CSV table of C-alpha atoms and ligand atoms in Angstrom, one decimal:
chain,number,residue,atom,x,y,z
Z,1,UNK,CA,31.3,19.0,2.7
Z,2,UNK,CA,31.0,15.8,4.8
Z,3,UNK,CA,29.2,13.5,6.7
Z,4,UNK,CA,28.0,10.1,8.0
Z,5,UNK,CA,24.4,10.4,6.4
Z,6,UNK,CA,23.4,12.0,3.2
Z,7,UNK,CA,20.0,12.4,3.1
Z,8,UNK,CA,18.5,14.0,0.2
Z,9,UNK,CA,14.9,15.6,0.4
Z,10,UNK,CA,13.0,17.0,3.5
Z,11,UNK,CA,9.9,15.5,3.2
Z,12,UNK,CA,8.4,13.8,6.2
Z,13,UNK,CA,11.1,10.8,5.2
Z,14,UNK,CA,13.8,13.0,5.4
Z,15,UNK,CA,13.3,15.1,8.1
Z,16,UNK,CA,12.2,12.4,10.3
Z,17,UNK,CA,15.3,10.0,9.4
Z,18,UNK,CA,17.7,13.6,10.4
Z,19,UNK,CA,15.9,13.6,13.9
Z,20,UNK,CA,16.3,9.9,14.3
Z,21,UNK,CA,19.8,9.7,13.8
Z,22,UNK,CA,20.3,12.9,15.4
Z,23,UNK,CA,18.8,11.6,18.5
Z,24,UNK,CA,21.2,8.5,18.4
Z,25,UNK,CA,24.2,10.4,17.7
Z,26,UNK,CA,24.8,9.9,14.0
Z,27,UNK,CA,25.1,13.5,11.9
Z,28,UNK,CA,23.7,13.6,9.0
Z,29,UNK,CA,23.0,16.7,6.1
Z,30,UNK,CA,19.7,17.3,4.6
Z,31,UNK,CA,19.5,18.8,1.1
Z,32,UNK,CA,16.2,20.4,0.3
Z,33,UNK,CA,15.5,21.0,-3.5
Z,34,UNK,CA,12.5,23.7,-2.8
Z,35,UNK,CA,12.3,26.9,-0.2
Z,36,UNK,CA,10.8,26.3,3.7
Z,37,UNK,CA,7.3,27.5,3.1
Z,38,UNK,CA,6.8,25.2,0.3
Z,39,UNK,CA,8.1,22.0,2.5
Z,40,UNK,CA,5.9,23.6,4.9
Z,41,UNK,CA,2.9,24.0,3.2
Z,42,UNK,CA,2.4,21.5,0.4
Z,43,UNK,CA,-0.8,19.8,1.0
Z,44,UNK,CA,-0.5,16.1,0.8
Z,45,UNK,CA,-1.9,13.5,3.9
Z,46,UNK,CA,-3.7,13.8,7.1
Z,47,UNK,CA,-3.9,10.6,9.0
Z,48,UNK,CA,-1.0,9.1,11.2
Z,49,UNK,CA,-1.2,5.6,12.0
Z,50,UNK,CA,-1.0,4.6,15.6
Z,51,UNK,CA,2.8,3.5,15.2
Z,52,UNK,CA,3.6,6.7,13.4
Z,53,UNK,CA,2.3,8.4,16.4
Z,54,UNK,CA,4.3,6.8,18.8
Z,55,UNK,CA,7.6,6.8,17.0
Z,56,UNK,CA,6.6,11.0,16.7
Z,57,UNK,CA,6.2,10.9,20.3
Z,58,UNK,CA,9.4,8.7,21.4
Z,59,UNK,CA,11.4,11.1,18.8
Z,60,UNK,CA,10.2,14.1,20.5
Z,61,UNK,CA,8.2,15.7,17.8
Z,62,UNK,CA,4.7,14.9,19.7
Z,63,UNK,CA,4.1,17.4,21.6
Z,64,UNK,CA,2.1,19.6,19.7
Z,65,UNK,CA,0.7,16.6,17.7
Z,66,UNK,CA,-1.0,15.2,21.3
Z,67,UNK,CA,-2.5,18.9,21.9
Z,68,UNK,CA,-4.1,19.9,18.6
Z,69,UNK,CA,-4.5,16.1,16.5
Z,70,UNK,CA,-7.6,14.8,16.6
Z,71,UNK,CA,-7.5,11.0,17.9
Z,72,UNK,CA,-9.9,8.9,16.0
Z,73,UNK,CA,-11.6,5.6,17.4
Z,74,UNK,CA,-12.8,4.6,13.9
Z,75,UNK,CA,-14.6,5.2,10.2
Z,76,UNK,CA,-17.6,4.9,8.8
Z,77,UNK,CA,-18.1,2.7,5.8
Z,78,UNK,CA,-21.2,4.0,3.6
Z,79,UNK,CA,-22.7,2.3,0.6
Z,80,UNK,CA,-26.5,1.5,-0.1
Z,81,UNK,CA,-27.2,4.6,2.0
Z,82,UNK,CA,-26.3,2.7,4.9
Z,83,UNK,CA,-23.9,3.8,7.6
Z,84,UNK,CA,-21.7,1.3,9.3
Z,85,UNK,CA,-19.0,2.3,12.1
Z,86,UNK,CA,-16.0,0.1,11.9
Z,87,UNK,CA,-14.3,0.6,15.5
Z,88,UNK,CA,-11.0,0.5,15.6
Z,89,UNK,CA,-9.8,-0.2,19.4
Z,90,UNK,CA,-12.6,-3.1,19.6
Z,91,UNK,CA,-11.0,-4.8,16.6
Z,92,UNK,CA,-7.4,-4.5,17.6
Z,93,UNK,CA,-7.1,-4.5,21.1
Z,94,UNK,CA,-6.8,-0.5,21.5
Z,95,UNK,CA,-5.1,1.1,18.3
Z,96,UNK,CA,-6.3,4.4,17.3
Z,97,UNK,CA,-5.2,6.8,14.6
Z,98,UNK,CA,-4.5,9.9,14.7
Z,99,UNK,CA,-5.8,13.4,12.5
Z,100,UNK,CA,-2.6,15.4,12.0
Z,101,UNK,CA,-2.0,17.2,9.0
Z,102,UNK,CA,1.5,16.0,7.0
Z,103,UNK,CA,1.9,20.1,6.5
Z,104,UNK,CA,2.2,20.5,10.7
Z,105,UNK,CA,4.4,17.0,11.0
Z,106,UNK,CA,6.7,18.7,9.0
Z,107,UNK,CA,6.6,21.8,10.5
Z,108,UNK,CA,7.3,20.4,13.9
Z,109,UNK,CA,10.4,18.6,11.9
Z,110,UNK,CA,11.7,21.3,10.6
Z,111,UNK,CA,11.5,23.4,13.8
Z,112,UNK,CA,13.1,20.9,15.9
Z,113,UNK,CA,16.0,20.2,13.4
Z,114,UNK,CA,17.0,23.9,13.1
Z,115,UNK,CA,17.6,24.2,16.9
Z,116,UNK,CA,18.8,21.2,17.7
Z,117,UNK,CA,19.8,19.0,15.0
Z,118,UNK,CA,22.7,18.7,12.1
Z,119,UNK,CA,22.3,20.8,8.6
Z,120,UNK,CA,19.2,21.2,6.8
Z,121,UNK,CA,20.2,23.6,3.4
Z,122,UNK,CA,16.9,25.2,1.0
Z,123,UNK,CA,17.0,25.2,-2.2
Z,124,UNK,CA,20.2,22.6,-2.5
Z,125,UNK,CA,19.3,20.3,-5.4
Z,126,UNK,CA,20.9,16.8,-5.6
Z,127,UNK,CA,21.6,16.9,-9.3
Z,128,UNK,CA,22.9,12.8,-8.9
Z,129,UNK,CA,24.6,9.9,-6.4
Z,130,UNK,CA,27.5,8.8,-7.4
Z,131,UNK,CA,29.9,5.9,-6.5
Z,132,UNK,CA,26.8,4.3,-4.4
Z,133,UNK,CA,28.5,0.4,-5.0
Z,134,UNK,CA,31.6,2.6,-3.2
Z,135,UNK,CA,32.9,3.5,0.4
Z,136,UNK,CA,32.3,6.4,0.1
Z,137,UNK,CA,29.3,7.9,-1.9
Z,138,UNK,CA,28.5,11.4,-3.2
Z,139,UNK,CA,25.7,13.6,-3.5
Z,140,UNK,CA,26.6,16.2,-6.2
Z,141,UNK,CA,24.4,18.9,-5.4
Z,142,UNK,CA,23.5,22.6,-6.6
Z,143,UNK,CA,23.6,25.4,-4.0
Z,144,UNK,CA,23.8,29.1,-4.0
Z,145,UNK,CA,24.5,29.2,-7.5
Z,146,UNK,CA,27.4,26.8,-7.4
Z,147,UNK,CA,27.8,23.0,-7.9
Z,148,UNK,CA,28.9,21.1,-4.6
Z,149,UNK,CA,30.1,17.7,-3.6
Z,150,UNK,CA,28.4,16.0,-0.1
Z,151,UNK,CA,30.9,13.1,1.0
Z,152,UNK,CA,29.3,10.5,2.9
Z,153,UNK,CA,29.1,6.6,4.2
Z,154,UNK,CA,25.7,6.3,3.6
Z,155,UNK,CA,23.4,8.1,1.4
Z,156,UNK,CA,19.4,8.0,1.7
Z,157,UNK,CA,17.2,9.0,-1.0
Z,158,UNK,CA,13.8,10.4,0.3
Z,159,UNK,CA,13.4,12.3,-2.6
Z,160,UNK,CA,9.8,11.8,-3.4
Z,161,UNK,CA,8.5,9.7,-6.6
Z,162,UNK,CA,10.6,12.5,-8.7
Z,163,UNK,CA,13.5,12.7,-7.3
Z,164,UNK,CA,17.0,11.6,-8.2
Z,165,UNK,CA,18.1,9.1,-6.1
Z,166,UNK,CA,16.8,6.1,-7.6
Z,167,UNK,CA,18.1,6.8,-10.9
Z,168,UNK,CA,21.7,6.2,-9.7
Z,169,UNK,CA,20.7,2.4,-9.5
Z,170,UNK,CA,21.3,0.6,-12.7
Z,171,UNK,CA,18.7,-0.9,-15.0
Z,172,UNK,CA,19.7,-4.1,-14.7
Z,173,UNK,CA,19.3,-4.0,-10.7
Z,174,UNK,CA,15.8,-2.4,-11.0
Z,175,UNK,CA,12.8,-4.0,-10.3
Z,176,UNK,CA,9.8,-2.2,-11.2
Z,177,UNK,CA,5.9,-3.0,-10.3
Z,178,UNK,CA,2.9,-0.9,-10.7
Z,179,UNK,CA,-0.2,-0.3,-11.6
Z,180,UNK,CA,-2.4,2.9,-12.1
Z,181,UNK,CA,-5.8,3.5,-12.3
Z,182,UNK,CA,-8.1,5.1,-14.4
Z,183,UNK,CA,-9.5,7.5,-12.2
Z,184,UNK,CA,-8.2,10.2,-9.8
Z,185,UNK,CA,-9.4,12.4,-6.9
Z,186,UNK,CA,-10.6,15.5,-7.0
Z,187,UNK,CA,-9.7,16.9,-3.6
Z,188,UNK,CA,-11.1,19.9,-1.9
Z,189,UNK,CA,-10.5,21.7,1.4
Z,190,UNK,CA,-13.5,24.2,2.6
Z,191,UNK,CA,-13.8,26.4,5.3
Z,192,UNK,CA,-16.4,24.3,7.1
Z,193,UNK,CA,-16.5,22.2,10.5
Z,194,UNK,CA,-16.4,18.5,9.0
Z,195,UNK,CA,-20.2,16.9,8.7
Z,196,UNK,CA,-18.7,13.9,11.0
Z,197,UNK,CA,-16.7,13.6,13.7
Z,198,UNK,CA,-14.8,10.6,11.9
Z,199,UNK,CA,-14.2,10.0,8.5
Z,200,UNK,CA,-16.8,8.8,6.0
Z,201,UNK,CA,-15.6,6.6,3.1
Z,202,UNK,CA,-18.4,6.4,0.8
Z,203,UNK,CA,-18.9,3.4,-2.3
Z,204,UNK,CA,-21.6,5.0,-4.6
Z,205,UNK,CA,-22.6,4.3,-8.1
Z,206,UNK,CA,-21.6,7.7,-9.4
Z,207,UNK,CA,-18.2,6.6,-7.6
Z,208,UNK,CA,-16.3,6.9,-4.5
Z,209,UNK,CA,-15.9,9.6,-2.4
Z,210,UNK,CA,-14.3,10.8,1.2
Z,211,UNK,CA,-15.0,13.2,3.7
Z,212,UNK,CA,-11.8,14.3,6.1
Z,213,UNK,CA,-11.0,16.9,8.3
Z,214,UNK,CA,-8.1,19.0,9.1
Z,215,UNK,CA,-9.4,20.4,12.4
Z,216,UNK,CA,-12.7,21.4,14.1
Z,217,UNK,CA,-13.5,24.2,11.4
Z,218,UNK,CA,-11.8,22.8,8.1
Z,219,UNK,CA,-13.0,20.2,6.5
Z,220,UNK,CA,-11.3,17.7,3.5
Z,221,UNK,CA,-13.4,16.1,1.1
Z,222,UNK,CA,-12.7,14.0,-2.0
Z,223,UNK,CA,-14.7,12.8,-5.2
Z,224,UNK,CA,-13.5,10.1,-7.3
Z,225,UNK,CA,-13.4,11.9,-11.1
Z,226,UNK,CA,-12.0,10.5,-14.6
Z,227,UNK,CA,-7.9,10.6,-15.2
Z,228,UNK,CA,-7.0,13.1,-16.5
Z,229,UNK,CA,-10.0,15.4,-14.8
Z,230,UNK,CA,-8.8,19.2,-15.2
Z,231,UNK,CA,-9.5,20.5,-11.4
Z,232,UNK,CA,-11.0,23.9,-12.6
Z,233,UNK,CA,-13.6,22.2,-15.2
Z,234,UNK,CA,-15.5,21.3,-11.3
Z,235,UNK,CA,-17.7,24.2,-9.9
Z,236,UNK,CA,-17.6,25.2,-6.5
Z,237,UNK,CA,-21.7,24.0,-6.5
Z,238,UNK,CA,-21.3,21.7,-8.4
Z,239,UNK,CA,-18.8,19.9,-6.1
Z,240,UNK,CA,-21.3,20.0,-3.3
Z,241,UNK,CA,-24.4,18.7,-5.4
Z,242,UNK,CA,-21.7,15.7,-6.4
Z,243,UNK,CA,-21.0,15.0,-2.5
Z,244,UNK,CA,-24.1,15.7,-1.5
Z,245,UNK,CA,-25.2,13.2,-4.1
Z,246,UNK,CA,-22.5,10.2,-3.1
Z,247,UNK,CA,-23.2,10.6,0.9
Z,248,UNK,CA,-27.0,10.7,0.6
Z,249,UNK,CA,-28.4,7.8,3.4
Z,250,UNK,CA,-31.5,7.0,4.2
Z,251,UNK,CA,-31.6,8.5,7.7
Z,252,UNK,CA,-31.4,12.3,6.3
Z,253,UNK,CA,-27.8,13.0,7.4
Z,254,UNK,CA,-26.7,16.3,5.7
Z,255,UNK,CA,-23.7,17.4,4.1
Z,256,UNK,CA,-22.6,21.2,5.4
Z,257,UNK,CA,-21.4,23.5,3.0
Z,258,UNK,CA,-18.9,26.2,3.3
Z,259,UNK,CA,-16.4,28.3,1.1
Z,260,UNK,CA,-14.2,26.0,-0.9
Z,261,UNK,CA,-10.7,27.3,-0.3
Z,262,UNK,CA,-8.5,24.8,-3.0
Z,263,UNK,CA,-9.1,22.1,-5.4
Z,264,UNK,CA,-6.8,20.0,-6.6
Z,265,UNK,CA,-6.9,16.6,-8.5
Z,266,UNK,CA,-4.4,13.8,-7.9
Z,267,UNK,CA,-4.0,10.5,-9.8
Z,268,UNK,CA,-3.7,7.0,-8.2
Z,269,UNK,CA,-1.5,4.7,-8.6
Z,270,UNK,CA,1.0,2.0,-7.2
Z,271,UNK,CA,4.5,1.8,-7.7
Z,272,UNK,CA,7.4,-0.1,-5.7
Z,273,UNK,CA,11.0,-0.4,-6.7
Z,274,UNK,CA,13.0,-3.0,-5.3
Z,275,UNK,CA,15.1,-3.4,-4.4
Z,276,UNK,CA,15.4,-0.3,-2.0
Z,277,UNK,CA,19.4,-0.4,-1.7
Z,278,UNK,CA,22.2,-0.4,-3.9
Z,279,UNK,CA,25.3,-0.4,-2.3
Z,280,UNK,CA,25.7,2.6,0.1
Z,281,UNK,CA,22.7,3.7,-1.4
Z,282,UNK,CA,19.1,3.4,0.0
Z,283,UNK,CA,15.8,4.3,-0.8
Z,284,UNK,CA,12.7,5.6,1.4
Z,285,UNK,CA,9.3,7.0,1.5
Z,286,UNK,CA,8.1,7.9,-2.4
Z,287,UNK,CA,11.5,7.7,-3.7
Z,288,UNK,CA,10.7,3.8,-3.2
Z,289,UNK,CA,6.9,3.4,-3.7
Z,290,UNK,CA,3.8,4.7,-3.9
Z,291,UNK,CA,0.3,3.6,-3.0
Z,292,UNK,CA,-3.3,4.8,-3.9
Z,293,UNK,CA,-4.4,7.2,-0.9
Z,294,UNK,CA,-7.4,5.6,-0.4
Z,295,UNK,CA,-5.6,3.2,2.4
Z,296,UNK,CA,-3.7,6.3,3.8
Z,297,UNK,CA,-0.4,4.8,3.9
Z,298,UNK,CA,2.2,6.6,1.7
Z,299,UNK,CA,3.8,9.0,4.7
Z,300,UNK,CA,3.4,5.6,7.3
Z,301,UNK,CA,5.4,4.1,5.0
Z,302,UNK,CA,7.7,6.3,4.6
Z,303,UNK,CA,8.4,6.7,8.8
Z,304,UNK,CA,8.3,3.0,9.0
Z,305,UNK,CA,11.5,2.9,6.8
Z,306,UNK,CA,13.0,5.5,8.3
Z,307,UNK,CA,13.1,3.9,11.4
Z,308,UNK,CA,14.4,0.9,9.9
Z,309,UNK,CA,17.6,2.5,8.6
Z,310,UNK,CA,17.9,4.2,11.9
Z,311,UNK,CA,18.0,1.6,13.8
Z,312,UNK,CA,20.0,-0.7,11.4
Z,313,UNK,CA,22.2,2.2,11.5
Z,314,UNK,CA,22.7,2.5,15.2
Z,315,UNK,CA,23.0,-1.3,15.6
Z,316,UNK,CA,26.1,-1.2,13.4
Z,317,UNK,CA,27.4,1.1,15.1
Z,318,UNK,CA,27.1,-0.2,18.6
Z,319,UNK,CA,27.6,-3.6,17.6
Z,320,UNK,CA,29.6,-3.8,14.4
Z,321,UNK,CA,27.1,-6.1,12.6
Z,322,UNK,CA,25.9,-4.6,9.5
Z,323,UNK,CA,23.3,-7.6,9.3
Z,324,UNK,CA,20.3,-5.2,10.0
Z,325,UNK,CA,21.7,-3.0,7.1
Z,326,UNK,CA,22.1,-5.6,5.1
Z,327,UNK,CA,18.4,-6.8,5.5
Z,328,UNK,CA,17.2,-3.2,4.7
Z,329,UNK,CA,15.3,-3.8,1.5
Z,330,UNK,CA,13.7,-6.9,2.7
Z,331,UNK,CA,12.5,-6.1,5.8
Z,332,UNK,CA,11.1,-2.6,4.5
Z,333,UNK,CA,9.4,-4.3,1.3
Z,334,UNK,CA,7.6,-7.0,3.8
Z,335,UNK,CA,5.7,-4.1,5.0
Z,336,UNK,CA,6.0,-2.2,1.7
Z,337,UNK,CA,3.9,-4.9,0.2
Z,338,UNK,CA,1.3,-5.5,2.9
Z,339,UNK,CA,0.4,-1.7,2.6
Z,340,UNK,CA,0.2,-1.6,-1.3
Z,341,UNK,CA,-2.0,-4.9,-0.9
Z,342,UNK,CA,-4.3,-3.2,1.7
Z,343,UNK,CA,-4.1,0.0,-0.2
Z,344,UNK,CA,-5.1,-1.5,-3.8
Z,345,UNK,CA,-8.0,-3.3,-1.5
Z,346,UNK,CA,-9.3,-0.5,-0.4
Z,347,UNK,CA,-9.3,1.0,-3.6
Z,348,UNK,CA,-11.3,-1.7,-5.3
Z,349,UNK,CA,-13.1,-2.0,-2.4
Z,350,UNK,CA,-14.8,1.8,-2.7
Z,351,UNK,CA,-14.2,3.3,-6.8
Z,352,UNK,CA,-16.3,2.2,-9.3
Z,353,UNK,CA,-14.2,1.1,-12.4
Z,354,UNK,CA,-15.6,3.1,-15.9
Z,355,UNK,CA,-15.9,-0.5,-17.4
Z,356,UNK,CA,-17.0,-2.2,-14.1
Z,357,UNK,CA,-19.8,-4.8,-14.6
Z,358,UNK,CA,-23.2,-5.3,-12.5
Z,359,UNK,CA,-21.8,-8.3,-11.3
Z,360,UNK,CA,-18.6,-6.6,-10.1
Z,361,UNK,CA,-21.3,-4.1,-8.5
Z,362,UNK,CA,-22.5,-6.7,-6.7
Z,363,UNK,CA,-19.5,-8.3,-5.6
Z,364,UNK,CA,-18.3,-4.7,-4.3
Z,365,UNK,CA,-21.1,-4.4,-2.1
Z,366,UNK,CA,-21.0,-7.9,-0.7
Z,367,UNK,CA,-16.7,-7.7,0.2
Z,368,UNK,CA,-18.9,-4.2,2.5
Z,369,UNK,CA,-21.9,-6.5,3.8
Z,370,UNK,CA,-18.8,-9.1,4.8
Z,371,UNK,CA,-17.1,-6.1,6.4
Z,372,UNK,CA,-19.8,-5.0,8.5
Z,373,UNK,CA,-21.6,-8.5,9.4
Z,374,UNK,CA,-17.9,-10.1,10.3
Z,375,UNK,CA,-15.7,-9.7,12.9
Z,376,UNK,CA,-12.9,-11.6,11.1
Z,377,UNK,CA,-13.2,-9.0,8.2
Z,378,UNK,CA,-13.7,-5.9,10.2
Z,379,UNK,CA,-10.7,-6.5,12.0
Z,380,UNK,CA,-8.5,-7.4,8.8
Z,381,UNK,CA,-9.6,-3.5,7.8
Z,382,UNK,CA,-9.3,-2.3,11.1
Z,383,UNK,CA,-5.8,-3.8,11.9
Z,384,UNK,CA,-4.6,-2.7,8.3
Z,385,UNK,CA,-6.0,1.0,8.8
Z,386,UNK,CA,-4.2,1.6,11.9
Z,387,UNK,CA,-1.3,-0.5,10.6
Z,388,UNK,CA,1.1,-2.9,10.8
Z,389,UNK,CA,3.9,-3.1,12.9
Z,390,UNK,CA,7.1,-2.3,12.5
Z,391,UNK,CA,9.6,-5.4,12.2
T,1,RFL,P1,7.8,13.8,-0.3
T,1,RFL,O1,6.8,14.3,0.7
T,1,RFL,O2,7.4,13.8,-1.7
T,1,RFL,O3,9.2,14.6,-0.1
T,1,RFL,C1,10.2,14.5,-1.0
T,1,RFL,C2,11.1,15.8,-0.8
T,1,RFL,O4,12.2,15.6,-1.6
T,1,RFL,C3,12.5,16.9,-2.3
T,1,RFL,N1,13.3,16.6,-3.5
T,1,RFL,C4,14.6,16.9,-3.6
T,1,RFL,N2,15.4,17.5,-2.8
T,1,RFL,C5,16.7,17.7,-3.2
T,1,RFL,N3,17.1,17.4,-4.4
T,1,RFL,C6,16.3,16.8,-5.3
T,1,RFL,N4,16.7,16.4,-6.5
T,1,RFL,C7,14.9,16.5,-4.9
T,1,RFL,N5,13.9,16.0,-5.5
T,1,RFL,C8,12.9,16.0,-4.7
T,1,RFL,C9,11.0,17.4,-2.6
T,1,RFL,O5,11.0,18.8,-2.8
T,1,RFL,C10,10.3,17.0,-1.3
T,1,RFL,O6,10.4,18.0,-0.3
T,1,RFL,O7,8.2,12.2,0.1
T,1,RFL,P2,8.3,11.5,1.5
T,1,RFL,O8,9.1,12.3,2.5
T,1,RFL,O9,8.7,10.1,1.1
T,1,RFL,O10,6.8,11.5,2.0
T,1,RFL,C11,5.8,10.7,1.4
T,1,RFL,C12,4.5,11.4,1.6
T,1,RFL,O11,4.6,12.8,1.3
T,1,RFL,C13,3.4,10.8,0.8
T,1,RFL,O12,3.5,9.4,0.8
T,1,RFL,C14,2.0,11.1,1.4
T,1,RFL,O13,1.7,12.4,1.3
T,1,RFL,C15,0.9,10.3,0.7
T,1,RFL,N6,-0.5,10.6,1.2
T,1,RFL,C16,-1.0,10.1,2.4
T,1,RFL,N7,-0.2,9.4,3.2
T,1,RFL,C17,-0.7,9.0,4.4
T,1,RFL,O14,0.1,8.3,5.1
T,1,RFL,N8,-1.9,9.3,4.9
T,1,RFL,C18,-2.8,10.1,4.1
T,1,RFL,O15,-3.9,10.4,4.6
T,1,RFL,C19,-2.3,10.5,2.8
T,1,RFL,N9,-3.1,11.2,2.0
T,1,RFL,C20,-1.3,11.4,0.4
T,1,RFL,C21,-2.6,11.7,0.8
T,1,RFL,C22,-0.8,11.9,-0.8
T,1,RFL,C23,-1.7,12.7,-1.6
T,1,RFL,N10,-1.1,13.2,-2.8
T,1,RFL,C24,-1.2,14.6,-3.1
T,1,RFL,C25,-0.2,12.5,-3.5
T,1,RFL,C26,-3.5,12.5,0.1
T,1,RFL,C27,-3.0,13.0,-1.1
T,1,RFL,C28,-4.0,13.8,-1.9
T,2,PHB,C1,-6.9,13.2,4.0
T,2,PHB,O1,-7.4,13.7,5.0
T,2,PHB,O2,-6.2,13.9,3.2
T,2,PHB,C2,-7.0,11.7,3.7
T,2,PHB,C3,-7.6,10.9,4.6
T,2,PHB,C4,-7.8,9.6,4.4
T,2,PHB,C5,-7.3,9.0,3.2
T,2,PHB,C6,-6.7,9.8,2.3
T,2,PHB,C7,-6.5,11.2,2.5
T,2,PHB,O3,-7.5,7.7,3.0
């Protein structure tokens, strides 16, 4: 097999890049370790940035994101039992974001690739990338019960945090930063309208938690929990009575209950590897970095590099200067690193730390009071929640 583009994984990195370059004439070949309905249906983010909706919309894989998302015109902070309404248009001159589950983006990918765009194979595992310093890189692959070879000029690994592409650059080209933290969320979904019309991020002393919403009757809700929390140790009630606990304000707002339909618990941490190219090889989405959720960024990061190699791509070829290509890594990581900074911000901003001190208590809820009481820091938080722009 053969092709311009290689691009291993069909997460919301991989599909998206296929539709790009499919749109500017470029063919490409997905390769898809795991079935449809499991690319379909794995449960992961829920809020688009305002620049990930309008590359979605300029792709043409908006349509049924503009009937059924849910725009949102801002959050609301609470600590102290205090609610405070950061709104986003005010503070940046009209950006939104935009409610749309990462389950339905990719749904909307997949659809539109099958009828109109290049190969997208199931269950084909990239088992490694070789010759990525060459011309002409490989994607060895496993399909169908037998081994195969994908031929390409360029191959893109958005292969998640465990996939395989990044192991095909060598040690002594990798770059590794990260930190974790020692907590995690426990995340629910429950058959219940969402409490709020926008989200709430809550700063508590029993620790942080998050109410979202997948759609007018489902809501999403999140408790910060210990690493290593087992996901089944929580009881359904017992889940509520913790919520209900961390949103408590002083105006009697009240948490709606309804039948808890999963429970999951995810661990945070940061992660970026640079750089994010090796020869004819480069990296996006996860396969590249990672970010806390609490700042909502890792699938916006992973479109805004897609776009990047697409349009390096297609400048090369309409130009024959490979500059933008060259400048991959760097441009990506500039943006990269300004969403792991706001990420890791927002993350100290709203957990509490197992060891943290009163003092750091304190501090905590004065970086909120500043938030609320300044226009200069409501619109840092505002302009990095909605995003930053695309080089
Ligand atoms: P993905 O989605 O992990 O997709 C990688 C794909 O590659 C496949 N694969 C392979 N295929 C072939 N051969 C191999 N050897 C392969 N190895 C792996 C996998 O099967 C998979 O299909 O990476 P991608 O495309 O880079 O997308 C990244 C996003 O999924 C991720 O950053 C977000 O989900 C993070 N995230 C959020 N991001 C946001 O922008 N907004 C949010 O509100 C948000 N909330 C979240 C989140 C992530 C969460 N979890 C579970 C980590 C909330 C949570 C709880
Ligand atoms: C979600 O709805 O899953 C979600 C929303 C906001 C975040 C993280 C996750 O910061």
């Amino acid at each position: 097999m053969r092709t311009t583009v290689g691009i291993i994984g069909a997460g919301p990195a991989g599909l998206l890049l296929a539709r790009l370059l499919h749109n500017a004439g470029i063919d490409s070949v997905v390769l898809e370790s795991r079935d449809r309905a499991y690319v379909e249906q794995r449960q992961r983010a829920g809020i688009l940035e305002q620049g990930t909706v309008d590359v979605l919309r300029a792709a043409g894989a908006g349509g049924r994101m503009d009937r059924e998302g849910l725009r949102h015109d801002g959050i609301e902070l609470r600590f102290a039992r205090e609610r405070h309404r950061v709104d986003f248009p005010a503070l940046t001159g009209g950006s939104s974001v935009m409610v749309y589950a990462q389950t339905e983006v990719c749904k909307d990918l997949v659809a539109l690739q099958i009828e109109e765009g290049g190969p997208l194979l199931f269950q084909a595992e990239a088992l490694a990338v070789e010759g990525a310093e060459s011309e002409r890189p490989r994607v060895r692959f496993r399909y169908e019960g037998r081994e195969d070879v994908l031929e390409c000029d360029y191959v893109v690994g958005c292969d998640g945090f465990w996939g395989v592409a990044r192991r095909a650059i060598p040690a002594e080209h990798s770059h590794v930063f990260e930190r974790t933290y020692p907590f995690g969320w426990l995340g629910i979904f429950a058959d219940v309208p969402p409490s709020h019309d926008e989200l709430v991020y809550a700063r508590h002393d029993r620790g942080f938690a998050l109410l979202s919403m997948r759609s007018p009757t489902v809501s999403r809700l999140y408790l910060q929990v210990p690493e290593g929390t087992d996901a089944a140790s929580w009881a359904d009630e017992e889940i509520w009575d913790e919520l209900e606990r961390r949103f408590e304000t002083a105006d009697g707002w009240s948490l709606e209950r309804g039948a808890i339909t999963s429970k999951s618990v995810t661990p945070m941490r940061s992660h970026v590897h640079e750089p994010m190219r090796h020869g004819r090889l480069f990296l996006a989405g996860d396969a590249a970095h990672i970010v806390p959720p609490t700042g909502a960024k890792g699938l916006n990061l992973a479109v805004g590099d897609v776009v990047t190699f697409a349009r390096a791509l297609a400048h090369l070829e309409e130009t024959g200067s490979a500059e933008r290509l060259d400048a991959y890594s760097e441009t990506c990581l500039r943006r990269v690193w300004q969403a792991e900074r706001f990420s890791y911000d927002m993350t100290t901003l709203l957990h509490r730390a197992p060891d943290a001190t009163p003092f750091e208590d304190r501090v905590q809820l004065a970086r909120l009071r500043r938030i609320v009481t300044s226009r200069a820091a409501g619109t840092d938080l505002a302009e990095g929640y909605t995003g930053f722009p695309l080089d």
